[in-house]
Short mmCIF file of C-alpha atoms and ligand atoms in Angstrom, two decimals:
data_model
loop_
_atom_site.label_atom_id
_atom_site.label_comp_id
_atom_site.label_asym_id
_atom_site.label_seq_id
_atom_site.Cartn_x
_atom_site.Cartn_y
_atom_site.Cartn_z
CA MET S 1 -69.51 -8.28 -73.08
CA ASN S 2 -72.00 -9.29 -70.43
CA ILE S 3 -74.52 -11.41 -72.31
CA GLN S 4 -77.78 -12.23 -70.53
CA MET S 5 -80.61 -14.58 -71.47
CA VAL S 6 -82.84 -11.56 -70.80
CA ASP S 7 -81.50 -8.07 -70.15
CA LEU S 8 -84.03 -6.53 -67.77
CA LYS S 9 -81.54 -3.91 -66.56
CA GLY S 10 -80.86 -2.64 -70.07
CA GLN S 11 -84.56 -2.56 -70.87
CA TYR S 12 -85.36 -0.65 -67.68
CA ALA S 13 -82.57 1.87 -68.38
CA ASN S 14 -84.24 2.73 -71.70
CA ILE S 15 -87.66 3.44 -70.17
CA LYS S 16 -86.52 4.56 -66.72
CA LEU S 17 -87.98 8.06 -66.82
CA GLU S 18 -91.44 6.88 -67.85
CA VAL S 19 -91.48 3.94 -65.45
CA ASP S 20 -90.15 5.88 -62.46
CA GLN S 21 -92.76 8.55 -62.98
CA ALA S 22 -95.56 5.99 -63.26
CA ILE S 23 -94.43 4.25 -60.05
CA GLN S 24 -94.04 7.57 -58.25
CA GLU S 25 -97.64 8.46 -59.10
CA VAL S 26 -98.80 5.30 -57.35
CA LEU S 27 -96.60 6.04 -54.33
CA ASP S 28 -97.96 9.59 -54.14
CA THR S 29 -101.57 8.44 -54.13
CA THR S 30 -100.95 5.26 -52.06
CA ALA S 31 -103.67 3.53 -54.09
CA PHE S 32 -101.69 0.30 -53.94
CA ILE S 33 -104.66 -2.02 -54.41
CA ASN S 34 -107.11 -1.53 -57.29
CA GLY S 35 -105.79 1.93 -58.11
CA PRO S 36 -107.00 3.51 -61.37
CA GLN S 37 -103.89 2.24 -63.17
CA VAL S 38 -105.21 -1.33 -62.91
CA LYS S 39 -108.40 -0.61 -64.84
CA LYS S 40 -106.57 1.64 -67.29
CA PHE S 41 -104.04 -1.11 -68.05
CA ALA S 42 -106.82 -3.73 -68.41
CA ASP S 43 -108.65 -1.44 -70.87
CA ASP S 44 -105.47 -0.72 -72.83
CA LEU S 45 -104.57 -4.39 -73.00
CA ALA S 46 -108.11 -5.28 -74.13
CA GLU S 47 -107.75 -2.77 -76.93
CA PHE S 48 -104.31 -4.04 -77.91
CA LEU S 49 -105.58 -7.63 -78.01
CA GLY S 50 -108.97 -6.94 -79.53
CA ALA S 51 -110.52 -8.77 -76.55
CA GLU S 52 -113.84 -7.77 -75.01
CA HIS S 53 -112.76 -8.36 -71.42
CA VAL S 54 -109.37 -8.41 -69.69
CA ILE S 55 -109.31 -9.35 -66.03
CA PRO S 56 -105.96 -8.76 -64.34
CA CYS S 57 -104.81 -11.13 -61.59
CA ALA S 58 -101.76 -11.92 -59.48
CA ASN S 59 -99.80 -14.21 -61.81
CA GLY S 60 -100.10 -16.51 -64.81
CA THR S 61 -100.62 -19.63 -62.71
CA ASP S 62 -103.57 -17.99 -60.94
CA ALA S 63 -104.96 -16.98 -64.33
CA LEU S 64 -105.00 -20.63 -65.41
CA GLN S 65 -106.50 -21.74 -62.10
CA ILE S 66 -109.22 -19.09 -62.16
CA ALA S 67 -110.01 -19.93 -65.79
CA LEU S 68 -110.59 -23.58 -64.91
CA MET S 69 -112.57 -22.63 -61.79
CA SER S 70 -114.91 -20.53 -63.93
CA LEU S 71 -115.95 -23.42 -66.18
CA ASN S 72 -118.04 -25.35 -63.64
CA LEU S 73 -116.04 -28.52 -64.08
CA ARG S 74 -116.60 -31.52 -61.83
CA LEU S 75 -114.23 -33.66 -59.84
CA GLY S 76 -112.35 -35.98 -62.18
CA ASP S 77 -113.31 -34.21 -65.42
CA GLU S 78 -110.53 -34.52 -67.95
CA VAL S 79 -108.47 -31.58 -69.16
CA ILE S 80 -106.08 -32.14 -72.05
CA VAL S 81 -102.64 -30.57 -71.69
CA PRO S 82 -99.35 -30.99 -73.55
CA CYS S 83 -96.62 -32.70 -71.53
CA PHE S 84 -93.94 -30.48 -73.08
CA THR S 85 -94.69 -27.23 -71.24
CA TYR S 86 -94.04 -25.34 -68.03
CA VAL S 87 -95.46 -27.10 -64.99
CA ALA S 88 -98.04 -24.39 -64.18
CA THR S 89 -100.29 -25.49 -67.04
CA ALA S 90 -100.83 -28.97 -65.59
CA GLU S 91 -100.40 -28.05 -61.93
CA VAL S 92 -103.64 -26.08 -61.70
CA ILE S 93 -105.59 -28.92 -63.29
CA ALA S 94 -104.35 -31.36 -60.64
CA LEU S 95 -104.81 -28.81 -57.87
CA LEU S 96 -108.51 -28.49 -58.72
CA LYS S 97 -108.85 -32.29 -58.59
CA LEU S 98 -109.48 -32.45 -62.30
CA LYS S 99 -107.58 -35.01 -64.35
CA PRO S 100 -104.69 -33.73 -66.47
CA VAL S 101 -104.61 -35.83 -69.62
CA MET S 102 -101.14 -35.39 -71.03
CA VAL S 103 -100.60 -35.37 -74.76
CA GLU S 104 -97.75 -35.11 -77.25
CA THR S 105 -96.51 -32.09 -79.05
CA ASP S 106 -95.54 -31.37 -82.66
CA PRO S 107 -91.83 -32.21 -83.07
CA ASP S 108 -91.07 -29.07 -85.09
CA THR S 109 -93.29 -26.26 -83.78
CA PHE S 110 -93.37 -27.68 -80.20
CA ASN S 111 -97.11 -26.91 -80.11
CA ILE S 112 -100.14 -29.16 -79.73
CA THR S 113 -102.11 -29.94 -82.91
CA ALA S 114 -105.80 -30.63 -83.58
CA GLU S 115 -104.96 -34.25 -84.47
CA ILE S 116 -103.17 -34.84 -81.17
CA PHE S 117 -106.06 -33.15 -79.33
CA GLU S 118 -108.80 -35.14 -81.03
CA LYS S 119 -107.14 -38.50 -80.36
CA ALA S 120 -107.09 -37.79 -76.62
CA ILE S 121 -110.80 -36.96 -76.30
CA THR S 122 -112.94 -39.27 -74.15
CA SER S 123 -116.48 -38.97 -72.81
CA LYS S 124 -115.00 -37.18 -69.77
CA THR S 125 -113.04 -34.51 -71.65
CA ARG S 126 -114.31 -31.06 -70.70
CA ALA S 127 -111.44 -28.72 -71.55
CA ILE S 128 -108.13 -28.38 -73.32
CA VAL S 129 -105.28 -26.01 -72.50
CA PRO S 130 -103.25 -25.42 -75.66
CA VAL S 131 -99.95 -23.74 -74.79
CA HIS S 132 -98.54 -21.28 -77.32
CA LEU S 133 -95.02 -22.37 -76.57
CA PHE S 134 -92.00 -20.12 -76.95
CA GLY S 135 -93.94 -17.33 -78.68
CA GLN S 136 -96.10 -18.63 -81.50
CA SER S 137 -99.74 -19.60 -81.52
CA ALA S 138 -100.77 -23.21 -81.87
CA ASP S 139 -102.91 -23.84 -84.95
CA MET S 140 -106.11 -22.60 -83.35
CA GLU S 141 -108.61 -22.84 -86.24
CA PRO S 142 -108.65 -26.66 -86.41
CA ILE S 143 -108.29 -26.87 -82.61
CA MET S 144 -111.43 -24.73 -82.20
CA GLU S 145 -113.25 -26.80 -84.78
CA VAL S 146 -112.54 -30.03 -82.85
CA ALA S 147 -113.46 -28.32 -79.57
CA ARG S 148 -116.79 -27.11 -80.99
CA ARG S 149 -117.64 -30.52 -82.37
CA HIS S 150 -117.07 -32.14 -78.97
CA SER S 151 -118.34 -29.22 -76.78
CA ILE S 152 -114.97 -28.77 -75.10
CA PHE S 153 -113.78 -25.55 -73.45
CA VAL S 154 -110.55 -24.07 -74.76
CA VAL S 155 -108.32 -22.21 -72.28
CA GLU S 156 -105.30 -20.80 -74.10
CA ASP S 157 -102.04 -20.55 -72.18
CA THR S 158 -100.58 -17.42 -73.75
CA ALA S 159 -97.94 -16.83 -71.07
CA GLN S 160 -95.21 -16.98 -73.70
CA ALA S 161 -96.96 -15.60 -76.75
CA ILE S 162 -98.57 -12.28 -75.88
CA GLY S 163 -98.94 -10.24 -79.06
CA ALA S 164 -98.62 -13.15 -81.52
CA ASP S 165 -101.10 -12.89 -84.41
CA TYR S 166 -103.02 -15.91 -85.68
CA THR S 167 -104.54 -15.79 -89.16
CA PHE S 168 -107.65 -17.85 -89.98
CA SER S 169 -108.27 -19.36 -93.43
CA ASP S 170 -110.74 -16.56 -94.25
CA GLY S 171 -108.04 -13.97 -93.54
CA THR S 172 -109.32 -12.92 -90.11
CA VAL S 173 -106.46 -12.11 -87.75
CA MET S 174 -106.79 -12.56 -84.00
CA LYS S 175 -104.29 -12.29 -81.18
CA ALA S 176 -103.21 -15.53 -79.53
CA GLY S 177 -105.25 -15.93 -76.36
CA THR S 178 -108.41 -14.30 -77.72
CA ILE S 179 -109.56 -17.24 -79.83
CA GLY S 180 -110.57 -19.83 -77.23
CA HIS S 181 -113.14 -19.37 -74.48
CA ILE S 182 -110.51 -17.90 -72.15
CA GLY S 183 -106.91 -16.80 -72.63
CA CYS S 184 -104.41 -16.62 -69.79
CA THR S 185 -101.15 -14.77 -69.60
CA SER S 186 -98.27 -14.06 -67.24
CA PHE S 187 -96.44 -10.80 -66.63
CA PHE S 188 -93.49 -12.51 -64.91
CA PRO S 189 -90.52 -10.12 -65.34
CA SER S 190 -88.81 -12.10 -68.11
CA LYS S 191 -91.98 -12.50 -70.16
CA ASN S 192 -92.41 -10.45 -73.36
CA LEU S 193 -94.68 -8.11 -71.40
CA GLY S 194 -93.16 -8.42 -67.96
CA CYS S 195 -93.77 -6.36 -64.83
CA TYR S 196 -91.43 -5.79 -61.88
CA GLY S 197 -92.80 -8.57 -59.73
CA ASP S 198 -95.63 -11.02 -60.37
CA GLY S 199 -98.69 -10.37 -62.49
CA GLY S 200 -101.12 -12.08 -64.83
CA ALA S 201 -104.40 -11.67 -66.69
CA LEU S 202 -107.30 -13.52 -68.23
CA TYR S 203 -109.04 -12.52 -71.45
CA THR S 204 -112.42 -13.54 -72.78
CA ASN S 205 -115.04 -12.35 -75.25
CA ASP S 206 -117.85 -13.99 -73.27
CA PRO S 207 -119.55 -11.54 -70.87
CA GLU S 208 -120.85 -14.28 -68.56
CA LEU S 209 -117.45 -15.90 -68.22
CA ALA S 210 -115.92 -12.46 -67.67
CA SER S 211 -118.34 -11.78 -64.84
CA THR S 212 -117.66 -15.18 -63.21
CA ILE S 213 -113.89 -14.74 -63.58
CA ARG S 214 -114.04 -11.28 -61.99
CA LYS S 215 -115.91 -12.70 -59.04
CA ILE S 216 -113.64 -15.71 -58.59
CA ALA S 217 -110.53 -13.51 -58.64
CA ASN S 218 -112.13 -11.37 -55.93
CA HIS S 219 -113.19 -13.90 -53.26
CA GLY S 220 -116.28 -14.88 -55.24
CA GLN S 221 -117.96 -11.52 -54.74
CA ALA S 222 -119.35 -8.84 -57.04
CA LYS S 223 -120.75 -6.89 -54.10
CA LYS S 224 -118.47 -6.39 -51.10
CA TYR S 225 -118.99 -9.02 -48.38
CA HIS S 226 -121.57 -10.92 -50.47
CA HIS S 227 -119.83 -14.09 -51.63
CA GLU S 228 -121.71 -15.92 -54.37
CA LEU S 229 -118.90 -18.32 -55.19
CA VAL S 230 -115.84 -19.78 -53.55
CA GLY S 231 -113.09 -17.67 -54.99
CA VAL S 232 -109.51 -16.64 -54.43
CA ASN S 233 -107.66 -13.41 -53.78
CA SER S 234 -105.77 -12.71 -56.97
CA ARG S 235 -105.07 -9.08 -57.83
CA LEU S 236 -102.59 -7.23 -59.98
CA ASP S 237 -100.88 -4.64 -57.74
CA THR S 238 -101.33 -1.03 -58.84
CA ILE S 239 -97.55 -0.55 -59.05
CA GLN S 240 -97.29 -3.50 -61.42
CA ALA S 241 -100.19 -2.19 -63.51
CA ALA S 242 -98.45 1.18 -63.74
CA VAL S 243 -95.25 -0.48 -65.00
CA LEU S 244 -97.21 -2.63 -67.46
CA GLY S 245 -99.10 0.39 -68.76
CA ILE S 246 -95.78 1.88 -69.82
CA LYS S 247 -94.34 -1.33 -71.21
CA LEU S 248 -97.48 -2.15 -73.22
CA LYS S 249 -96.81 0.94 -75.32
CA HIS S 250 -93.46 -0.59 -76.28
CA LEU S 251 -94.66 -4.16 -76.81
CA ASP S 252 -94.81 -4.12 -80.62
CA GLN S 253 -91.36 -2.59 -80.76
CA TYR S 254 -90.09 -5.22 -78.29
CA ALA S 255 -91.52 -7.99 -80.48
CA GLU S 256 -89.78 -6.47 -83.48
CA ALA S 257 -86.46 -6.34 -81.61
CA ARG S 258 -86.82 -10.02 -80.75
CA ARG S 259 -87.69 -10.88 -84.37
CA ILE S 260 -84.53 -9.12 -85.56
CA VAL S 261 -82.43 -11.23 -83.18
CA ALA S 262 -84.23 -14.40 -84.33
CA ALA S 263 -83.72 -13.54 -88.00
CA ALA S 264 -80.00 -12.99 -87.42
CA TYR S 265 -79.71 -16.35 -85.64
CA ASP S 266 -81.69 -18.07 -88.42
CA LYS S 267 -79.33 -16.64 -91.02
CA GLY S 268 -76.21 -17.32 -89.00
CA PHE S 269 -77.09 -20.99 -88.46
CA ALA S 270 -78.84 -21.73 -91.76
CA ASP S 271 -76.06 -23.97 -93.11
CA LEU S 272 -75.40 -25.91 -89.89
CA SER S 273 -76.67 -29.47 -90.28
CA TRP S 274 -76.32 -30.28 -86.57
CA LEU S 275 -79.09 -28.01 -85.39
CA GLN S 276 -82.61 -27.02 -86.39
CA THR S 277 -83.57 -23.37 -86.05
CA PRO S 278 -87.14 -22.63 -84.86
CA VAL S 279 -89.73 -23.87 -87.33
CA ARG S 280 -92.44 -21.27 -87.84
CA GLN S 281 -96.03 -22.27 -87.20
CA ALA S 282 -98.10 -21.74 -90.33
CA ASN S 283 -100.73 -19.02 -89.67
CA SER S 284 -98.99 -17.47 -86.66
CA THR S 285 -96.44 -14.76 -86.18
CA HIS S 286 -93.67 -15.50 -83.69
CA VAL S 287 -92.89 -13.13 -80.81
CA PHE S 288 -89.85 -15.18 -79.74
CA HIS S 289 -90.25 -15.44 -76.02
CA GLN S 290 -87.53 -18.03 -76.55
CA TYR S 291 -85.26 -18.81 -79.48
CA THR S 292 -85.02 -22.57 -79.14
CA LEU S 293 -82.74 -24.77 -81.18
CA LYS S 294 -83.33 -28.46 -81.71
CA LEU S 295 -79.97 -30.17 -81.74
CA ALA S 296 -79.22 -33.23 -83.88
CA ASN S 297 -79.11 -36.52 -82.02
CA GLU S 298 -75.35 -36.78 -82.11
CA VAL S 299 -74.76 -33.35 -80.52
CA ASN S 300 -73.72 -33.46 -76.88
CA ARG S 301 -75.95 -30.72 -75.45
CA GLU S 302 -74.08 -30.51 -72.16
CA SER S 303 -70.78 -29.99 -74.02
CA LEU S 304 -72.33 -27.26 -76.14
CA LYS S 305 -73.82 -25.57 -73.09
CA ALA S 306 -70.49 -25.73 -71.23
CA PHE S 307 -68.61 -24.49 -74.30
CA LEU S 308 -70.93 -21.50 -74.61
CA ALA S 309 -70.79 -20.79 -70.87
CA GLY S 310 -66.98 -20.85 -71.07
CA LYS S 311 -67.21 -18.09 -73.67
CA GLY S 312 -69.62 -16.02 -71.56
CA ILE S 313 -72.81 -17.06 -73.37
CA PRO S 314 -75.67 -18.36 -71.22
CA SER S 315 -78.12 -20.92 -72.60
CA MET S 316 -81.08 -22.70 -71.03
CA VAL S 317 -82.97 -25.94 -71.42
CA TYR S 318 -86.73 -25.34 -71.58
CA TYR S 319 -87.74 -28.00 -70.54
CA PRO S 320 -85.49 -30.84 -69.34
CA VAL S 321 -88.24 -33.20 -68.09
CA ALA S 322 -91.64 -33.81 -69.71
CA LEU S 323 -94.55 -33.45 -67.31
CA HIS S 324 -95.63 -37.11 -67.40
CA LEU S 325 -92.18 -38.00 -66.01
CA GLN S 326 -92.21 -35.40 -63.23
CA GLN S 327 -92.59 -37.05 -59.86
CA ALA S 328 -95.62 -34.89 -59.00
CA PHE S 329 -97.54 -36.16 -62.03
CA ARG S 330 -96.43 -39.79 -62.14
CA THR S 331 -99.32 -42.25 -62.50
CA ASP S 332 -99.56 -45.90 -63.49
CA GLU S 333 -101.00 -44.76 -66.79
CA PHE S 334 -97.81 -43.29 -68.22
CA ASP S 335 -94.21 -44.31 -68.29
CA LYS S 336 -90.98 -43.36 -69.99
CA GLY S 337 -91.36 -43.92 -73.71
CA ASP S 338 -95.08 -43.08 -73.84
CA PHE S 339 -94.52 -39.59 -75.29
CA PRO S 340 -91.41 -40.09 -77.42
CA VAL S 341 -91.57 -36.71 -79.18
CA SER S 342 -91.75 -34.71 -75.96
CA GLU S 343 -89.14 -36.87 -74.25
CA ASP S 344 -86.83 -36.45 -77.23
CA LEU S 345 -87.32 -32.67 -77.23
CA CYS S 346 -86.43 -32.58 -73.53
CA GLU S 347 -83.06 -34.07 -74.45
CA ARG S 348 -82.39 -31.98 -77.54
CA VAL S 349 -83.67 -28.41 -77.12
CA LEU S 350 -81.46 -25.50 -76.19
CA SER S 351 -82.58 -21.86 -75.91
CA LEU S 352 -80.18 -19.04 -76.72
CA PRO S 353 -80.20 -15.50 -75.31
CA ILE S 354 -82.91 -13.33 -76.86
CA HIS S 355 -84.13 -9.99 -75.60
CA THR S 356 -85.02 -6.48 -76.58
CA GLU S 357 -81.66 -4.79 -75.97
CA MET S 358 -79.33 -7.20 -77.74
CA THR S 359 -76.56 -5.49 -79.68
CA GLU S 360 -75.27 -6.48 -83.09
CA GLU S 361 -71.89 -7.14 -81.51
CA GLU S 362 -73.41 -9.60 -79.01
CA LEU S 363 -75.40 -11.28 -81.75
CA ASN S 364 -72.41 -11.71 -84.06
CA TYR S 365 -70.36 -13.05 -81.17
CA ILE S 366 -73.02 -15.63 -80.24
CA VAL S 367 -73.46 -16.72 -83.85
CA SER S 368 -69.73 -17.14 -84.47
CA THR S 369 -69.21 -18.92 -81.13
CA VAL S 370 -72.03 -21.42 -81.79
CA ARG S 371 -70.62 -21.98 -85.26
CA SER S 372 -67.17 -22.74 -83.84
CA PHE S 373 -68.47 -25.53 -81.57
CA LYS S 374 -66.96 -28.92 -82.30
CA ASN S 375 -68.93 -31.87 -81.03
CA ASP S 376 -66.84 -34.50 -79.23
C1 PLP D 401 -96.37 -21.63 -70.41
C2 PLP D 401 -96.50 -20.98 -69.06
N1 PLP D 401 -97.66 -21.10 -68.39
C3 PLP D 401 -97.83 -20.55 -67.19
C4 PLP D 401 -96.84 -19.81 -66.59
C5 PLP D 401 -97.08 -19.29 -65.19
O1 PLP D 401 -96.94 -17.93 -65.06
P1 PLP D 401 -96.53 -17.29 -63.63
O2 PLP D 401 -95.08 -17.58 -63.43
O3 PLP D 401 -96.82 -15.83 -63.80
O4 PLP D 401 -97.38 -17.90 -62.60
C6 PLP D 401 -95.64 -19.61 -67.27
C7 PLP D 401 -94.55 -18.76 -66.74
O5 PLP D 401 -93.82 -18.94 -65.90
C8 PLP D 401 -95.45 -20.24 -68.53
O6 PLP D 401 -94.30 -20.11 -69.20
#
């Protein structure tokens, strides 16, 4: 057995004919930049998401940066961001000379909550970036309610949760990323909808924001060589759009494959008192970008990791250091101990392999190996 965290080779093998043909079409036409596949993919993704506008860009980090650039924020304005997330979410805030205001995370769902959000609001708060971590949507209805009350922009980081459905109290269902003012996603190869290089997109239902975002992503211009805004160059390559166009057709089936793996893990570990399987966020489906265990305090995570590695099972720690403790984001305002939930998660989480081509044999092997671990 050759168990991978993510099996991109196996996934490619299953769609090789379709993908090769789509790439070949781009090669034949040489429309490498802004070829028709880019618009077609954006339209298809908009339909899949139920979003009015999808603007493709070069990667998920750019998507977040462009989103914040489009909101007319001013130097020093505060943007709330969880400290238990991938660095990109906070990086772009700092890069734009805005102030990242780090906040805690829910200890069970690993997502930000409306209560955490509201407590961090000051007179300078202009935006929040909720991250739908590991594949399920944060509880967006109360988050939007707080945001509306305080006139705060909501930029959803949906890099890990594309396709997750969020259900409102009136029964309305919306895709994660289409609820706030802007949603951002990444098509990094290992993402649930991953291309064969870098890629990203922004979504919005607001036509004015969509128009500004389009301009910013294209050097601030709507008309060639007429630059209304200071922008960036952030495009999705036509080859990547062609690959994504094929993979989008499989996305629901991919999510289902991941859910089957997650359900088997849940069942296999249900009686183990030394770990907590992923707690489902009420009102959201889970697309399992990661299957992340929370280990009991007494479990030696490094021993478990080494034990699994010795048996040919990879595992990963997402994330080992909370953002407020990263050297790049250190300030006098925060120190170790200030975000105990996030710091504790950094010491106790462990993600197991999960992907779309996992076999029953691999799954059973992982479950029985984890079960056989004896803590020292
Ligand atoms: C939560 C989160 N936000 C942002 C990003 C950035 O995406 P990219 O790597 O495409 O720039 C990622 C992925 O790496 C991510 O996991």
